[in-house]
PDB file of C-alpha atoms in Angstrom:
ATOM      1  CA  VAL A   1     142.679  92.192  67.651  1.00  0.00           C
ATOM      2  CA  GLN A   2     139.543  92.074  69.725  1.00  0.00           C
ATOM      3  CA  THR A   3     139.290  94.020  72.953  1.00  0.00           C
ATOM      4  CA  CYS A   4     137.328  93.088  76.009  1.00  0.00           C
ATOM      5  CA  ALA A   5     136.014  95.279  78.794  1.00  0.00           C
ATOM      6  CA  LEU A   6     136.327  93.794  82.247  1.00  0.00           C
ATOM      7  CA  PRO A   7     133.088  94.624  84.038  1.00  0.00           C
ATOM      8  CA  ILE A   8     133.720  94.098  87.728  1.00  0.00           C
ATOM      9  CA  SER A   9     130.926  94.253  90.273  1.00  0.00           C
ATOM     10  CA  GLY A  10     131.892  94.002  93.914  1.00  0.00           C
ATOM     11  CA  ASN A  11     133.848  90.801  94.327  1.00  0.00           C
ATOM     12  CA  ARG A  12     132.620  89.173  91.120  1.00  0.00           C
ATOM     13  CA  ILE A  13     133.953  89.167  87.570  1.00  0.00           C
ATOM     14  CA  GLU A  14     131.110  88.947  85.122  1.00  0.00           C
ATOM     15  CA  ASN A  15     131.028  88.329  81.360  1.00  0.00           C
ATOM     16  CA  PHE A  16     134.826  88.262  81.159  1.00  0.00           C
ATOM     17  CA  PHE A  17     134.945  86.242  77.968  1.00  0.00           C
ATOM     18  CA  GLU A  18     132.105  88.033  76.187  1.00  0.00           C
ATOM     19  CA  GLY A  19     134.554  89.829  73.865  1.00  0.00           C
ATOM     20  CA  PHE A  20     136.324  86.566  73.027  1.00  0.00           C
ATOM     21  CA  GLN A  21     133.373  84.615  71.635  1.00  0.00           C
ATOM     22  CA  GLY A  22     134.237  82.779  68.447  1.00  0.00           C
ATOM     23  CA  ILE A  23     137.972  82.641  69.111  1.00  0.00           C
ATOM     24  CA  ASP A  24     139.287  79.102  68.848  1.00  0.00           C
ATOM     25  CA  ASN A  25     141.521  78.443  71.837  1.00  0.00           C
ATOM     26  CA  PRO A  26     141.862  74.991  73.411  1.00  0.00           C
ATOM     27  CA  ILE A  27     142.568  76.360  76.891  1.00  0.00           C
ATOM     28  CA  SER A  28     140.027  79.188  76.851  1.00  0.00           C
ATOM     29  CA  GLU A  29     137.351  76.950  78.393  1.00  0.00           C
ATOM     30  CA  GLN A  30     139.672  76.040  81.272  1.00  0.00           C
ATOM     31  CA  ILE A  31     140.602  79.678  81.770  1.00  0.00           C
ATOM     32  CA  GLN A  32     136.945  80.669  81.583  1.00  0.00           C
ATOM     33  CA  ASP A  33     136.069  78.093  84.262  1.00  0.00           C
ATOM     34  CA  ALA A  34     138.895  79.359  86.468  1.00  0.00           C
ATOM     35  CA  VAL A  35     137.877  83.008  86.066  1.00  0.00           C
ATOM     36  CA  GLN A  36     134.228  82.156  86.725  1.00  0.00           C
ATOM     37  CA  SER A  37     135.185  80.383  89.943  1.00  0.00           C
ATOM     38  CA  LEU A  38     137.011  83.565  91.054  1.00  0.00           C
ATOM     39  CA  GLY A  39     133.716  85.428  90.905  1.00  0.00           C
ATOM     40  CA  GLU A  40     131.872  82.904  93.038  1.00  0.00           C
ATOM     41  CA  TYR A  41     131.857  82.664  96.781  1.00  0.00           C
ATOM     42  CA  ASP A  42     133.065  79.588  98.585  1.00  0.00           C
ATOM     43  CA  PRO A  43     130.080  77.273  99.185  1.00  0.00           C
ATOM     44  CA  GLU A  44     131.124  76.771 102.823  1.00  0.00           C
ATOM     45  CA  LEU A  45     131.213  80.545 103.353  1.00  0.00           C
ATOM     46  CA  LEU A  46     127.731  80.875 101.896  1.00  0.00           C
ATOM     47  CA  GLN A  47     126.396  77.989 103.999  1.00  0.00           C
ATOM     48  CA  GLY A  48     127.861  79.492 107.154  1.00  0.00           C
ATOM     49  CA  MET A  49     126.373  82.880 106.318  1.00  0.00           C
ATOM     50  CA  ARG A  50     123.031  81.237 105.445  1.00  0.00           C
ATOM     51  CA  ASP A  51     122.890  79.437 108.813  1.00  0.00           C
ATOM     52  CA  TRP A  52     123.885  82.526 110.771  1.00  0.00           C
ATOM     53  CA  MET A  53     121.427  84.802 108.941  1.00  0.00           C
ATOM     54  CA  GLU A  54     118.667  82.231 109.476  1.00  0.00           C
ATOM     55  CA  ASP A  55     119.500  82.120 113.198  1.00  0.00           C
ATOM     56  CA  MET A  56     119.103  85.927 113.257  1.00  0.00           C
ATOM     57  CA  GLY A  57     115.619  85.656 111.750  1.00  0.00           C
ATOM     58  CA  TYR A  58     116.230  86.347 108.058  1.00  0.00           C
ATOM     59  CA  GLY A  59     114.839  83.014 106.850  1.00  0.00           C
ATOM     60  CA  VAL A  60     116.644  80.677 104.495  1.00  0.00           C
ATOM     61  CA  LEU A  61     118.471  82.777 101.918  1.00  0.00           C
ATOM     62  CA  THR A  62     119.490  81.433  98.515  1.00  0.00           C
ATOM     63  CA  ASP A  63     123.057  81.436  97.236  1.00  0.00           C
ATOM     64  CA  ALA A  64     122.076  84.266  94.873  1.00  0.00           C
ATOM     65  CA  GLU A  65     120.659  86.365  97.734  1.00  0.00           C
ATOM     66  CA  LEU A  66     123.709  85.720  99.905  1.00  0.00           C
ATOM     67  CA  SER A  67     126.071  86.513  97.027  1.00  0.00           C
ATOM     68  CA  ALA A  68     124.198  89.750  96.335  1.00  0.00           C
ATOM     69  CA  LEU A  69     124.511  90.722 100.010  1.00  0.00           C
ATOM     70  CA  ARG A  70     128.234  89.902  99.973  1.00  0.00           C
ATOM     71  CA  ASP A  71     128.653  91.931  96.776  1.00  0.00           C
ATOM     72  CA  GLU A  72     127.225  94.903  98.676  1.00  0.00           C
ATOM     73  CA  GLY A  73     129.629  94.297 101.558  1.00  0.00           C
ATOM     74  CA  VAL A  74     127.056  92.876 103.975  1.00  0.00           C
ATOM     75  CA  THR A  75     128.376  90.111 106.221  1.00  0.00           C
ATOM     76  CA  ALA A  76     126.785  87.966 108.877  1.00  0.00           C
ATOM     77  CA  THR A  77     129.383  89.233 111.351  1.00  0.00           C
ATOM     78  CA  GLN A  78     128.388  92.864 110.800  1.00  0.00           C
ATOM     79  CA  THR A  79     124.708  91.920 110.879  1.00  0.00           C
ATOM     80  CA  GLN A  80     125.203  90.159 114.225  1.00  0.00           C
ATOM     81  CA  ALA A  81     127.033  93.214 115.551  1.00  0.00           C
ATOM     82  CA  PHE A  82     124.020  95.407 114.665  1.00  0.00           C
ATOM     83  CA  HIS A  83     121.748  92.929 116.437  1.00  0.00           C
ATOM     84  CA  ASP A  84     124.057  92.955 119.475  1.00  0.00           C
ATOM     85  CA  ILE A  85     123.615  96.722 119.911  1.00  0.00           C
ATOM     86  CA  GLY A  86     119.839  96.572 119.532  1.00  0.00           C
ATOM     87  CA  TYR A  87     119.151  97.000 115.823  1.00  0.00           C
ATOM     88  CA  GLN A  88     117.131  94.537 113.735  1.00  0.00           C
ATOM     89  CA  PRO A  89     117.698  95.832 110.199  1.00  0.00           C
ATOM     90  CA  THR A  90     115.963  94.255 107.226  1.00  0.00           C
ATOM     91  CA  LEU A  91     118.077  92.902 104.365  1.00  0.00           C
ATOM     92  CA  GLU A  92     117.415  96.107 102.419  1.00  0.00           C
ATOM     93  CA  GLN A  93     118.425  98.190 105.437  1.00  0.00           C
ATOM     94  CA  LEU A  94     121.641  96.187 105.816  1.00  0.00           C
ATOM     95  CA  VAL A  95     122.540  97.098 102.243  1.00  0.00           C
ATOM     96  CA  GLU A  96     121.626 100.739 102.870  1.00  0.00           C
ATOM     97  CA  LEU A  97     123.751 100.848 106.033  1.00  0.00           C
ATOM     98  CA  GLU A  98     126.696  99.454 104.097  1.00  0.00           C
ATOM     99  CA  ARG A  99     126.217 101.908 101.236  1.00  0.00           C
ATOM    100  CA  ALA A 100     126.088 104.798 103.723  1.00  0.00           C
ATOM    101  CA  ASP A 101     129.257 103.535 105.442  1.00  0.00           C
ATOM    102  CA  VAL A 102     127.532 103.016 108.781  1.00  0.00           C
ATOM    103  CA  SER A 103     129.605 100.915 111.135  1.00  0.00           C
ATOM    104  CA  THR A 104     128.413  99.373 114.360  1.00  0.00           C
ATOM    105  CA  THR A 105     131.108 101.449 116.058  1.00  0.00           C
ATOM    106  CA  TYR A 106     129.410 104.628 114.805  1.00  0.00           C
ATOM    107  CA  ALA A 107     125.973 103.347 115.840  1.00  0.00           C
ATOM    108  CA  SER A 108     127.111 102.362 119.339  1.00  0.00           C
ATOM    109  CA  MET A 109     129.041 105.622 119.853  1.00  0.00           C
ATOM    110  CA  MET A 110     125.955 107.635 118.944  1.00  0.00           C
ATOM    111  CA  GLN A 111     124.000 105.533 121.452  1.00  0.00           C
ATOM    112  CA  GLU A 112     126.625 106.301 124.101  1.00  0.00           C
ATOM    113  CA  LEU A 113     126.190 109.998 123.343  1.00  0.00           C
ATOM    114  CA  GLY A 114     122.478 109.574 124.103  1.00  0.00           C
ATOM    115  CA  TYR A 115     121.021 109.363 120.604  1.00  0.00           C
ATOM    116  CA  ASN A 116     118.315 106.801 119.892  1.00  0.00           C
ATOM    117  CA  LEU A 117     118.729 106.662 116.124  1.00  0.00           C
ATOM    118  CA  THR A 118     116.672 104.537 113.777  1.00  0.00           C
ATOM    119  CA  VAL A 119     118.356 102.574 111.003  1.00  0.00           C
ATOM    120  CA  GLU A 120     117.211 105.305 108.601  1.00  0.00           C
ATOM    121  CA  ASP A 121     118.676 108.002 110.888  1.00  0.00           C
ATOM    122  CA  LEU A 122     122.009 106.162 110.982  1.00  0.00           C
ATOM    123  CA  ALA A 123     122.196 106.024 107.196  1.00  0.00           C
ATOM    124  CA  GLU A 124     121.048 109.629 106.711  1.00  0.00           C
ATOM    125  CA  THR A 125     123.433 111.076 109.288  1.00  0.00           C
ATOM    126  CA  ARG A 126     126.427 109.238 107.809  1.00  0.00           C
ATOM    127  CA  ARG A 127     125.492 110.210 104.235  1.00  0.00           C
ATOM    128  CA  ASN A 128     125.573 113.815 105.413  1.00  0.00           C
ATOM    129  CA  GLY A 129     128.931 113.617 107.154  1.00  0.00           C
ATOM    130  CA  VAL A 130     127.810 113.374 110.761  1.00  0.00           C
ATOM    131  CA  THR A 131     130.382 111.555 112.866  1.00  0.00           C
ATOM    132  CA  ALA A 132     130.458 110.606 116.513  1.00  0.00           C
ATOM    133  CA  PHE A 133     133.655 112.682 116.766  1.00  0.00           C
ATOM    134  CA  PHE A 134     131.832 115.825 115.563  1.00  0.00           C
ATOM    135  CA  THR A 135     128.815 115.156 117.777  1.00  0.00           C
ATOM    136  CA  SER A 136     130.917 114.445 120.867  1.00  0.00           C
ATOM    137  CA  ASN A 137     133.043 117.554 120.356  1.00  0.00           C
ATOM    138  CA  MET A 138     129.939 119.710 119.979  1.00  0.00           C
ATOM    139  CA  MET A 139     128.615 118.254 123.241  1.00  0.00           C
ATOM    140  CA  ASP A 140     131.955 119.042 124.880  1.00  0.00           C
ATOM    141  CA  LEU A 141     131.341 122.664 123.854  1.00  0.00           C
ATOM    142  CA  GLY A 142     128.016 122.615 125.716  1.00  0.00           C
ATOM    143  CA  TYR A 143     125.535 121.693 123.002  1.00  0.00           C
ATOM    144  CA  THR A 144     122.871 119.184 124.035  1.00  0.00           C
ATOM    145  CA  ILE A 145     120.813 116.551 122.249  1.00  0.00           C
ATOM    146  CA  ASP A 146     117.848 118.906 122.541  1.00  0.00           C
ATOM    147  CA  GLU A 147     119.830 121.564 120.651  1.00  0.00           C
ATOM    148  CA  MET A 148     121.221 119.023 118.187  1.00  0.00           C
ATOM    149  CA  PRO A 149     118.519 116.524 117.207  1.00  0.00           C
ATOM    150  CA  VAL A 150     119.159 114.469 114.080  1.00  0.00           C
ATOM    151  CA  ASP A 151     117.854 117.107 111.665  1.00  0.00           C
ATOM    152  CA  GLU A 152     120.096 119.781 113.215  1.00  0.00           C
ATOM    153  CA  LEU A 153     123.165 117.515 113.147  1.00  0.00           C
ATOM    154  CA  ILE A 154     122.523 116.928 109.456  1.00  0.00           C
ATOM    155  CA  GLY A 155     121.826 120.608 108.811  1.00  0.00           C
ATOM    156  CA  MET A 156     125.051 121.673 110.486  1.00  0.00           C
ATOM    157  CA  ARG A 157     127.172 119.213 108.537  1.00  0.00           C
ATOM    158  CA  ARG A 158     125.474 120.077 105.225  1.00  0.00           C
ATOM    159  CA  VAL A 159     126.578 123.704 105.519  1.00  0.00           C
ATOM    160  CA  GLY A 160     130.033 122.920 106.877  1.00  0.00           C
ATOM    161  CA  VAL A 161     129.746 123.543 110.604  1.00  0.00           C
ATOM    162  CA  ASP A 162     132.535 121.848 112.524  1.00  0.00           C
ATOM    163  CA  HIS A 163     133.465 121.917 116.183  1.00  0.00           C
ATOM    164  CA  GLU A 164     136.539 124.096 115.558  1.00  0.00           C
ATOM    165  CA  MET A 165     134.301 126.785 114.062  1.00  0.00           C
ATOM    166  CA  ALA A 166     131.949 126.564 117.018  1.00  0.00           C
ATOM    167  CA  GLN A 167     134.846 126.749 119.476  1.00  0.00           C
ATOM    168  CA  ASP A 168     136.317 129.804 117.709  1.00  0.00           C
ATOM    169  CA  LEU A 169     132.962 131.597 117.828  1.00  0.00           C
ATOM    170  CA  ILE A 170     132.512 130.775 121.513  1.00  0.00           C
ATOM    171  CA  GLU A 171     135.968 132.162 122.299  1.00  0.00           C
ATOM    172  CA  GLU A 172     135.406 135.236 120.114  1.00  0.00           C
ATOM    173  CA  ARG A 173     131.916 136.077 121.371  1.00  0.00           C
ATOM    174  CA  ARG A 174     132.314 134.694 124.909  1.00  0.00           C
ATOM    175  CA  VAL A 175     128.894 133.151 124.539  1.00  0.00           C
ATOM    176  CA  LYS A 176     127.760 129.930 122.928  1.00  0.00           C
ATOM    177  CA  PRO A 177     126.045 130.648 119.588  1.00  0.00           C
ATOM    178  CA  THR A 178     122.825 128.807 118.817  1.00  0.00           C
ATOM    179  CA  VAL A 179     122.816 126.042 116.233  1.00  0.00           C
ATOM    180  CA  ASP A 180     120.992 128.375 113.833  1.00  0.00           C
ATOM    181  CA  GLU A 181     123.689 131.028 114.357  1.00  0.00           C
ATOM    182  CA  LEU A 182     126.383 128.433 113.643  1.00  0.00           C
ATOM    183  CA  LYS A 183     124.648 127.423 110.414  1.00  0.00           C
ATOM    184  CA  ARG A 184     124.194 131.052 109.308  1.00  0.00           C
ATOM    185  CA  TYR A 185     127.849 131.775 110.097  1.00  0.00           C
ATOM    186  CA  ALA A 186     128.987 128.754 108.096  1.00  0.00           C
ATOM    187  CA  ILE A 187     126.806 129.730 105.144  1.00  0.00           C
ATOM    188  CA  SER A 188     127.959 133.337 105.159  1.00  0.00           C
ATOM    189  CA  ASN A 189     131.630 132.301 105.239  1.00  0.00           C
ATOM    190  CA  GLN A 190     131.615 129.899 102.308  1.00  0.00           C
TER     191      GLN A 190
END
């Protein structure tokens, strides 16, 4: 009995029948064709994405390029949403935003909080656990953008600062600790 690993990448099934080479089966070719078609994107979907991406200034993308973007989770809809809120990410940046789990909701909320983040800042903040919820709650406690620039937001989240901790310290000390004090407190209490 031969075994076969099922390597799956994104939405595509690749090399499914590699372990079955040399087996005589009259329907295996039909099954192979059916499985291969499962790993391919609908041509109309790709054409629609191609047209939309071209309209947004990405040039004419091949089926392979579009499929690779789709495999990474990049869609024309999400790309348009980034454009709508003022970002013009490159194809590589779109992939990076997707890998970092950056949504347009996150990006627009951070804008509403007063942050003017680059595409790189968006990806780096999300990779380090910065959320609009955390940032907004810290602002509600009296912290400003000047006290919490991108590097400080990242630094706080890396060491485990959360708004509950900050609120507890404010109530305990009756004074707002600095960002550095919050980070030191978080480090010393791990």
